Amino acid sequence: MTIFDMEKDDLLRLSDTQLEELLARLAEAEVAANGHSPAWVSWSGSINAPDGGIDIHVQIPVAQLNTGFLERADTILQAKKHSMPNGAITKEMTTNGVLTATISEQASKGGSYIIVSLNDDCSPTMMKDHLAAMRNAVKDDTCGSNIHLDFYDRSKLIQWLRQHPCHAVGQGKARSGILRLAAIRGLEQSTTRCHRYSYFCPWSDD
C-alpha cells in the first residue's frame, strides 16, 4: 500500500493523538519545503497537555508566507477528530460570546487560525457555512477583519498528505484496522525522494 492507494476514509482510524502528530509533521514538511526550518513549528505532543487552544503553532520570522496550505507566517492549527458543526465551531472559538484570547491575539497579529476536522467531509455549501460561522465568531473583535480563517476537512487533509508522502499514515496490520503513524528516521533504501526534513515511511502489512 502506498500513500496514493489511500482513501480519505482511511484517516478516520487515526486517534486524537495521531491526528495531532500528523498535522504537526505536515506543517513541518510544508515549512521545510518552502525553505524554512521546521523548528519554527511547535506542538504539545500530548493530547492531554494544556495547550491554551493551540495544538500546532507555526511561527516563521518572515513578513509573508503563502504555501497554499499555510497562508500566514503565524498560523494556528486546531486538530479535531470529531465533527465540527457550526455550534461547535462557535463554542471552540468563543467563551460567553467573546472571542478567545488565543484567537484574538492571532487577529491582532494578522495571523491565521485553521480548524482541522477529521470526521467532516464537506460539500461546498457545508464548507461555506463553516467558514461563515468562523467569521461570525471573530466579527466583534477589534482586529477580527485581520485574521485569516480556514476549515480543513478530511478531503483537504488527504490532499495535503499526498504532497508529503513521506509523512503518510502507515497501515501495519491493515486487516485489523490498526493505523500507526509511520514517520521514522530517513533510510538510504527509501524508494521515495524526500527533502532533508522528511522521513522514510515503509508500507507493510506484516
Coordinates of N, CA and C in Angstrom, one line a residue:
M1 N 0.8 -1.2 0.0 CA 0.0 0.0 0.0 C 0.9 1.2 0.0
T2 N 0.6 2.2 -0.8 CA 1.3 3.5 -0.9 C 0.3 4.6 -0.5
I3 N 0.9 5.8 -0.3 CA 0.0 6.9 0.0 C -1.0 7.2 -1.1
F4 N -0.7 6.8 -2.3 CA -1.6 7.1 -3.4 C -2.7 6.1 -3.5
D5 N -2.5 5.0 -2.7 CA -3.6 4.0 -2.7 C -4.6 4.3 -1.5
M6 N -4.2 5.2 -0.7 CA -5.0 5.5 0.5 C -6.3 6.3 0.1
E7 N -7.4 6.0 0.8 CA -8.6 6.7 0.6 C -8.8 7.6 1.8
K8 N -9.5 8.7 1.6 CA -9.6 9.7 2.7 C -10.2 9.1 3.9
D9 N -11.1 8.1 3.8 CA -11.8 7.5 4.9 C -10.8 6.6 5.7
D10 N -9.7 6.2 5.2 CA -8.7 5.5 6.0 C -8.2 6.4 7.1
L11 N -8.3 7.7 7.0 CA -7.8 8.6 8.0 C -8.7 8.6 9.3
L12 N -9.9 8.1 9.1 CA -10.9 8.0 10.2 C -10.4 7.2 11.4
R13 N -9.4 6.3 11.1 CA -8.9 5.4 12.1 C -7.9 6.0 13.0
L14 N -7.5 7.2 12.7 CA -6.5 7.9 13.5 C -7.1 8.3 14.9
S15 N -6.3 8.2 15.9 CA -6.7 8.6 17.2 C -6.4 10.1 17.3
D16 N -6.9 10.8 18.4 CA -6.7 12.2 18.6 C -5.2 12.5 18.5
T17 N -4.4 11.7 19.2 CA -3.0 12.0 19.3 C -2.3 11.8 18.0
Q18 N -2.7 10.8 17.2 CA -2.1 10.6 15.9 C -2.5 11.7 14.9
L19 N -3.7 12.2 15.0 CA -4.1 13.3 14.2 C -3.3 14.5 14.5
E20 N -3.1 14.8 15.7 CA -2.3 16.0 16.1 C -0.9 15.8 15.6
E21 N -0.3 14.6 15.8 CA 1.1 14.4 15.3 C 1.2 14.5 13.8
L22 N 0.2 14.0 13.1 CA 0.2 14.0 11.7 C 0.2 15.5 11.2
L23 N -0.6 16.3 11.8 CA -0.7 17.7 11.4 C 0.6 18.4 11.7
A24 N 1.2 18.1 12.8 CA 2.4 18.8 13.2 C 3.5 18.4 12.2
R25 N 3.6 17.1 11.8 CA 4.6 16.7 10.8 C 4.3 17.3 9.4
L26 N 3.1 17.4 9.0 CA 2.7 18.0 7.8 C 3.1 19.5 7.8
A27 N 2.9 20.2 8.9 CA 3.3 21.6 9.0 C 4.8 21.7 8.9
E28 N 5.5 20.8 9.6 CA 7.0 20.8 9.5 C 7.5 20.6 8.0
A29 N 6.9 19.7 7.4 CA 7.2 19.4 6.0 C 6.9 20.5 5.1
E30 N 5.8 21.1 5.3 CA 5.3 22.3 4.4 C 6.3 23.5 4.6
V31 N 6.7 23.7 5.9 CA 7.6 24.8 6.2 C 8.9 24.5 5.6
A32 N 9.4 23.3 5.7 CA 10.8 23.0 5.2 C 10.8 23.0 3.7
A33 N 9.7 22.5 3.1 CA 9.7 22.5 1.6 C 9.7 24.0 1.0
N34 N 9.4 24.9 1.9 CA 9.4 26.3 1.4 C 10.6 27.1 2.0
G35 N 11.6 26.4 2.3 CA 12.9 27.0 2.6 C 13.1 27.4 4.1
H36 N 12.2 27.0 5.0 CA 12.4 27.4 6.4 C 12.6 26.2 7.3
S37 N 13.2 26.5 8.4 CA 13.4 25.4 9.4 C 12.1 24.9 10.0
P38 N 12.0 23.5 10.1 CA 10.8 23.0 10.8 C 10.8 23.3 12.3
A39 N 11.9 23.9 12.8 CA 12.0 24.3 14.2 C 11.0 25.4 14.5
W40 N 10.5 26.1 13.5 CA 9.5 27.1 13.7 C 8.1 26.6 13.9
V41 N 8.0 25.3 13.9 CA 6.7 24.6 14.2 C 6.7 24.0 15.6
S42 N 5.8 24.4 16.5 CA 5.7 23.8 17.8 C 4.4 23.2 18.0
W43 N 4.4 22.1 18.9 CA 3.2 21.4 19.2 C 3.4 20.7 20.6
S44 N 2.3 20.4 21.2 CA 2.4 19.9 22.6 C 2.9 18.5 22.6
G45 N 2.6 17.7 21.6 CA 3.0 16.3 21.6 C 2.2 15.4 22.5
S46 N 1.3 16.0 23.3 CA 0.4 15.2 24.2 C -1.0 15.8 24.1
I47 N -2.0 15.0 23.8 CA -3.3 15.4 23.7 C -3.9 15.9 25.0
N48 N -3.2 15.5 26.1 CA -3.7 15.8 27.5 C -3.0 17.1 28.1
A49 N -2.0 17.5 27.3 CA -1.3 18.7 27.9 C -2.1 20.0 27.6
P50 N -2.0 20.9 28.6 CA -2.7 22.2 28.4 C -2.1 22.9 27.2
D51 N -3.0 23.4 26.3 CA -2.4 24.0 25.1 C -3.0 25.4 24.9
G52 N -3.9 25.9 25.7 CA -4.4 27.2 25.5 C -5.1 27.4 24.2
G53 N -5.7 26.3 23.7 CA -6.4 26.4 22.5 C -5.5 26.3 21.3
I54 N -4.3 25.9 21.5 CA -3.3 25.7 20.4 C -2.8 24.3 20.3
D55 N -3.1 23.6 19.2 CA -2.5 22.3 19.0 C -1.2 22.4 18.3
I56 N -1.1 23.0 17.2 CA 0.1 23.2 16.4 C 0.2 24.7 16.1
H57 N 1.4 25.2 16.3 CA 1.6 26.7 16.1 C 2.8 26.8 15.1
V58 N 2.6 27.4 14.0 CA 3.7 27.8 13.1 C 4.0 29.3 13.2
Q59 N 5.3 29.6 13.5 CA 5.7 31.0 13.7 C 7.0 31.2 13.0
I60 N 6.9 31.6 11.8 CA 8.1 31.8 10.9 C 8.4 33.3 10.9
P61 N 9.7 33.7 11.2 CA 10.0 35.1 11.3 C 10.2 35.7 9.9
V62 N 9.1 35.7 9.1 CA 9.1 36.4 7.8 C 7.9 37.2 7.7
A63 N 7.9 38.2 6.9 CA 6.8 39.1 6.7 C 5.6 38.4 6.1
Q64 N 5.8 37.6 5.1 CA 4.7 36.9 4.4 C 5.0 35.5 4.1
L65 N 4.0 34.7 4.1 CA 4.1 33.3 3.7 C 2.8 32.8 3.1
N66 N 2.8 32.2 2.0 CA 1.6 31.6 1.4 C 2.0 30.4 0.6
T67 N 1.9 29.2 1.2 CA 2.3 27.9 0.6 C 1.1 27.3 -0.1
G68 N -0.1 27.8 0.1 CA -1.3 27.1 -0.3 C -2.0 26.4 0.8
F69 N -1.3 25.8 1.7 CA -1.8 25.1 2.9 C -1.6 26.0 4.1
L70 N -0.6 26.8 4.1 CA -0.3 27.7 5.2 C -0.2 29.1 4.5
E71 N -1.2 30.0 4.9 CA -1.3 31.3 4.2 C -0.8 32.4 5.0
R72 N -0.4 32.2 6.2 CA 0.2 33.2 7.0 C 1.5 32.7 7.7
A73 N 2.4 33.5 8.0 CA 3.7 33.1 8.7 C 3.4 32.7 10.1
D74 N 2.3 33.2 10.7 CA 1.9 32.8 12.0 C 0.6 32.1 11.9
T75 N 0.6 30.8 12.1 CA -0.7 30.0 11.9 C -0.9 29.0 13.0
I76 N -2.1 29.0 13.5 CA -2.5 28.0 14.5 C -3.4 27.0 13.8
L77 N -3.0 25.7 14.0 CA -3.9 24.6 13.5 C -4.5 23.9 14.7
Q78 N -5.8 23.8 14.7 CA -6.5 23.2 15.8 C -7.1 21.8 15.3
A79 N -6.6 20.7 15.9 CA -7.0 19.4 15.5 C -8.2 18.9 16.2
K80 N -9.2 18.4 15.4 CA -10.5 17.9 16.0 C -10.8 16.6 15.3
K81 N -10.8 15.5 16.0 CA -11.2 14.2 15.5 C -12.7 14.2 15.2
H82 N -13.5 14.7 16.0 CA -14.9 14.7 15.9 C -15.4 15.7 14.9
S83 N -16.7 15.6 14.5 CA -17.3 16.6 13.6 C -17.5 17.9 14.3
M84 N -17.4 19.0 13.5 CA -17.5 20.3 14.0 C -18.6 21.1 13.3
P85 N -19.9 20.9 13.8 CA -21.0 21.7 13.2 C -20.8 23.1 13.6
N86 N -21.6 24.0 13.1 CA -21.5 25.4 13.4 C -21.5 25.8 14.9
G87 N -22.4 25.1 15.6 CA -22.4 25.4 17.0 C -21.1 25.0 17.7
A88 N -20.5 23.9 17.3 CA -19.2 23.5 17.9 C -18.1 24.5 17.6
I89 N -18.2 25.0 16.3 CA -17.2 26.0 15.9 C -17.3 27.2 16.8
T90 N -18.5 27.7 17.0 CA -18.7 28.9 17.8 C -18.2 28.6 19.3
K91 N -18.5 27.5 19.8 CA -18.1 27.1 21.2 C -16.5 27.0 21.2
E92 N -15.9 26.5 20.2 CA -14.5 26.4 20.2 C -13.8 27.7 20.1
M93 N -14.4 28.7 19.4 CA -13.7 29.9 19.2 C -14.1 31.0 20.2
T94 N -15.1 30.9 20.9 CA -15.6 31.9 21.8 C -15.9 31.4 23.2
T95 N -15.9 32.3 24.2 CA -16.3 32.0 25.5 C -17.3 33.0 26.0
N96 N -18.6 32.6 26.2 CA -19.6 33.5 26.6 C -19.8 34.6 25.5
G97 N -19.7 34.2 24.3 CA -19.9 35.2 23.2 C -18.7 36.0 22.9
V98 N -17.6 35.9 23.6 CA -16.4 36.7 23.4 C -15.3 35.8 22.8
L99 N -14.6 36.3 21.8 CA -13.5 35.6 21.1 C -12.5 35.2 22.1
T100 N -12.0 34.0 22.0 CA -11.0 33.5 23.0 C -9.7 34.4 22.8
A101 N -8.9 34.5 23.9 CA -7.7 35.3 23.9 C -6.7 34.8 22.9
T102 N -6.6 33.5 22.7 CA -5.7 33.0 21.8 C -6.0 33.4 20.3
I103 N -7.3 33.3 19.9 CA -7.6 33.7 18.6 C -7.6 35.2 18.4
S104 N -8.0 36.0 19.5 CA -7.9 37.4 19.4 C -6.5 37.9 19.2
E105 N -5.6 37.2 19.8 CA -4.1 37.5 19.7 C -3.7 37.3 18.2
Q106 N -4.2 36.1 17.7 CA -3.9 35.9 16.3 C -4.4 37.0 15.4
A107 N -5.6 37.4 15.7 CA -6.2 38.5 14.9 C -5.4 39.8 15.0
S108 N -4.9 40.1 16.2 CA -4.1 41.3 16.4 C -2.8 41.2 15.6
K109 N -2.3 40.0 15.4 CA -1.0 39.8 14.6 C -1.2 39.6 13.1
G110 N -2.5 39.6 12.7 CA -2.8 39.3 11.3 C -2.4 37.9 10.9
G111 N -2.6 37.0 11.9 CA -2.2 35.6 11.7 C -3.3 34.8 11.1
S112 N -3.2 33.5 11.2 CA -4.2 32.5 10.6 C -4.6 31.5 11.7
Y113 N -5.9 31.1 11.6 CA -6.4 30.1 12.5 C -7.2 29.1 11.7
I114 N -6.8 27.9 11.8 CA -7.4 26.8 11.0 C -7.9 25.7 11.8
I115 N -9.1 25.3 11.7 CA -9.7 24.1 12.3 C -9.6 23.0 11.4
V116 N -9.0 21.9 11.8 CA -8.9 20.7 11.0 C -9.8 19.6 11.7
S117 N -10.9 19.3 11.0 CA -11.9 18.3 11.5 C -11.9 17.0 10.7
L118 N -11.4 16.0 11.4 CA -11.2 14.7 10.7 C -12.5 14.0 10.3
N119 N -13.5 14.2 11.1 CA -14.8 13.5 10.8 C -15.7 14.2 9.8
D120 N -15.3 15.4 9.4 CA -16.1 16.2 8.5 C -15.6 15.9 7.1
D121 N -16.5 15.8 6.1 CA -16.1 15.8 4.7 C -17.2 16.6 4.0
C122 N -16.9 17.9 3.8 CA -17.9 18.9 3.5 C -18.2 19.1 2.0
S123 N -19.4 19.3 1.7 CA -19.9 19.8 0.4 C -19.5 21.2 0.3
P124 N -19.5 21.8 -0.8 CA -19.2 23.3 -0.9 C -20.1 24.1 -0.1
T125 N -21.4 23.8 0.0 CA -22.3 24.5 0.8 C -22.0 24.4 2.3
M126 N -21.7 23.2 2.8 CA -21.3 23.0 4.2 C -20.0 23.8 4.5
M127 N -19.1 23.7 3.6 CA -17.8 24.5 3.8 C -18.1 26.0 3.9
K128 N -18.9 26.5 3.1 CA -19.3 27.9 3.1 C -19.9 28.2 4.5
D129 N -20.8 27.3 5.0 CA -21.4 27.6 6.3 C -20.4 27.6 7.4
H130 N -19.5 26.6 7.4 CA -18.5 26.5 8.4 C -17.6 27.8 8.5
L131 N -17.2 28.2 7.3 CA -16.4 29.4 7.2 C -17.2 30.7 7.7
A132 N -18.5 30.7 7.4 CA -19.3 31.8 7.8 C -19.4 31.8 9.4
A133 N -19.5 30.6 10.0 CA -19.5 30.5 11.4 C -18.2 31.0 12.0
M134 N -17.1 30.7 11.4 CA -15.8 31.2 11.9 C -15.7 32.7 11.8
R135 N -16.2 33.2 10.7 CA -16.1 34.7 10.5 C -17.0 35.4 11.5
N136 N -18.2 34.7 11.8 CA -19.1 35.3 12.7 C -18.5 35.4 14.1
A137 N -17.7 34.4 14.5 CA -17.1 34.3 15.8 C -16.1 35.4 16.0
V138 N -15.5 35.9 15.0 CA -14.5 37.0 15.1 C -15.0 38.4 14.8
K139 N -16.2 38.5 14.4 CA -16.7 39.8 13.8 C -16.7 40.9 14.8
D140 N -16.9 40.6 16.1 CA -16.9 41.7 17.1 C -15.6 42.0 17.7
D141 N -14.6 41.3 17.3 CA -13.2 41.6 17.8 C -12.6 42.8 17.1
T142 N -11.9 43.6 17.8 CA -11.3 44.8 17.3 C -10.5 44.5 16.0
C143 N -9.8 43.5 16.0 CA -8.9 43.1 14.8 C -9.5 41.9 14.1
G144 N -10.8 41.7 14.2 CA -11.3 40.5 13.6 C -11.2 40.4 12.1
S145 N -11.1 41.5 11.5 CA -11.0 41.5 10.0 C -9.6 41.2 9.5
N146 N -8.7 41.2 10.4 CA -7.3 40.9 10.0 C -6.9 39.5 10.0
I147 N -7.6 38.6 10.6 CA -7.2 37.2 10.7 C -7.7 36.4 9.5
H148 N -6.8 35.5 9.1 CA -7.2 34.5 8.1 C -7.7 33.3 8.7
L149 N -8.9 32.9 8.2 CA -9.6 31.7 8.8 C -9.8 30.6 7.7
D150 N -9.7 29.4 8.2 CA -10.0 28.3 7.2 C -10.4 27.1 8.0
F151 N -11.1 26.2 7.3 CA -11.6 24.9 7.8 C -11.2 23.8 6.9
Y152 N -10.3 22.9 7.4 CA -9.9 21.8 6.7 C -10.7 20.5 7.1
D153 N -11.3 19.9 6.1 CA -12.0 18.6 6.3 C -11.1 17.5 5.9
R154 N -11.7 16.3 5.9 CA -10.9 15.1 5.6 C -10.4 15.1 4.2
S155 N -11.1 15.6 3.3 CA -10.7 15.7 1.9 C -9.4 16.6 1.8
K156 N -9.5 17.7 2.5 CA -8.3 18.7 2.4 C -7.1 18.0 3.1
L157 N -7.3 17.3 4.1 CA -6.2 16.7 4.8 C -5.5 15.6 4.0
I158 N -6.3 14.8 3.3 CA -5.7 13.8 2.4 C -5.0 14.5 1.2
Q159 N -5.5 15.6 0.8 CA -4.8 16.3 -0.3 C -3.5 16.9 0.2
W160 N -3.4 17.4 1.4 CA -2.2 17.9 2.0 C -1.2 16.7 2.2
L161 N -1.7 15.6 2.7 CA -0.9 14.5 3.0 C -0.2 14.0 1.7
R162 N -0.9 14.0 0.6 CA -0.4 13.5 -0.7 C 0.8 14.4 -1.2
Q163 N 0.9 15.6 -0.7 CA 2.0 16.4 -1.1 C 3.3 16.1 -0.4
H164 N 3.1 15.4 0.7 CA 4.3 15.0 1.6 C 4.2 13.5 1.9
P165 N 4.3 12.6 0.9 CA 4.1 11.2 1.1 C 4.9 10.5 2.2
C166 N 6.1 11.1 2.5 CA 7.0 10.6 3.5 C 6.4 10.7 4.9
H167 N 5.3 11.5 5.0 CA 4.7 11.6 6.3 C 3.3 10.9 6.3
A168 N 3.2 9.9 5.5 CA 2.0 9.2 5.4 C 1.6 8.4 6.6
V169 N 0.4 8.0 6.7 CA -0.1 7.2 7.7 C 0.1 5.7 7.3
G170 N 1.0 5.0 7.9 CA 1.3 3.7 7.5 C 0.3 2.7 8.1
Q171 N 0.0 1.7 7.3 CA -1.1 0.8 7.7 C -0.4 -0.6 8.0
G172 N 0.1 -0.7 9.2 CA 0.6 -2.0 9.6 C -0.6 -2.8 10.2
K173 N -0.7 -4.1 9.9 CA -1.8 -4.9 10.4 C -3.1 -4.3 9.7
A174 N -3.1 -4.1 8.4 CA -4.2 -3.5 7.7 C -5.5 -4.1 8.0
R175 N -5.5 -5.4 8.0 CA -6.8 -6.1 8.2 C -7.4 -5.9 9.5
S176 N -6.6 -5.6 10.5 CA -7.1 -5.4 11.9 C -7.6 -4.0 12.1
G177 N -7.4 -3.2 11.1 CA -7.9 -1.8 11.1 C -7.1 -0.9 12.1
I178 N -5.8 -1.3 12.4 CA -5.0 -0.5 13.3 C -4.1 0.3 12.4
L179 N -4.2 1.6 12.6 CA -3.3 2.5 11.8 C -2.3 3.1 12.8
R180 N -1.0 3.2 12.2 CA 0.0 3.8 13.1 C 0.7 4.8 12.3
L181 N 1.2 5.8 12.9 CA 1.9 6.9 12.2 C 3.3 6.4 11.9
A182 N 3.6 6.3 10.6 CA 4.9 5.8 10.1 C 5.8 6.9 9.7
A183 N 6.3 7.6 10.6 CA 7.2 8.7 10.3 C 8.5 8.4 11.1
I184 N 9.5 7.7 10.5 CA 10.7 7.3 11.2 C 11.9 7.9 10.5
R185 N 13.1 7.5 11.0 CA 14.3 8.1 10.5 C 14.5 7.8 9.0
G186 N 15.2 8.7 8.3 CA 15.4 8.6 6.9 C 16.4 7.4 6.7
L187 N 16.1 6.6 5.7 CA 16.9 5.5 5.4 C 17.3 5.5 3.9
E188 N 18.5 5.1 3.6 CA 19.1 5.2 2.2 C 18.2 4.4 1.2
Q189 N 17.6 3.3 1.7 CA 16.9 2.4 0.8 C 15.5 2.9 0.5
S190 N 15.2 4.2 1.0 CA 13.8 4.7 0.6 C 13.7 4.8 -0.9
T191 N 12.5 4.4 -1.3 CA 12.2 4.4 -2.7 C 11.5 5.8 -3.1
T192 N 11.4 6.6 -2.1 CA 10.7 7.9 -2.3 C 11.8 9.0 -2.1
R193 N 11.9 9.9 -3.0 CA 12.8 11.1 -2.8 C 12.1 12.1 -1.9
C194 N 12.7 12.3 -0.8 CA 12.2 13.2 0.2 C 13.2 14.3 0.5
H195 N 12.7 15.5 0.8 CA 13.6 16.6 1.2 C 14.2 16.2 2.5
R196 N 15.2 17.0 2.9 CA 16.0 16.6 4.0 C 15.3 16.6 5.4
Y197 N 14.1 17.1 5.4 CA 13.4 17.1 6.7 C 12.2 16.1 6.7
S198 N 12.2 15.2 5.6 CA 11.2 14.2 5.6 C 11.7 12.9 6.1
Y199 N 10.8 11.9 6.1 CA 11.1 10.6 6.7 C 10.7 9.5 5.8
F200 N 11.5 8.4 5.9 CA 11.2 7.2 5.1 C 10.0 6.5 5.8
C201 N 9.0 6.2 5.0 CA 7.8 5.5 5.5 C 7.6 4.2 4.9
P202 N 8.0 3.1 5.5 CA 7.8 1.8 4.9 C 6.3 1.4 5.0
W203 N 5.8 0.8 4.0 CA 4.5 0.3 3.9 C 4.5 -1.2 4.0
S204 N 3.8 -1.7 5.0 CA 3.9 -3.1 5.2 C 2.5 -3.6 5.8
D205 N 2.2 -4.8 5.4 CA 1.0 -5.5 6.0 C 1.4 -6.6 7.0
D206 N 2.7 -6.6 7.4 CA 3.2 -7.6 8.3 C 2.6 -7.5 9.6

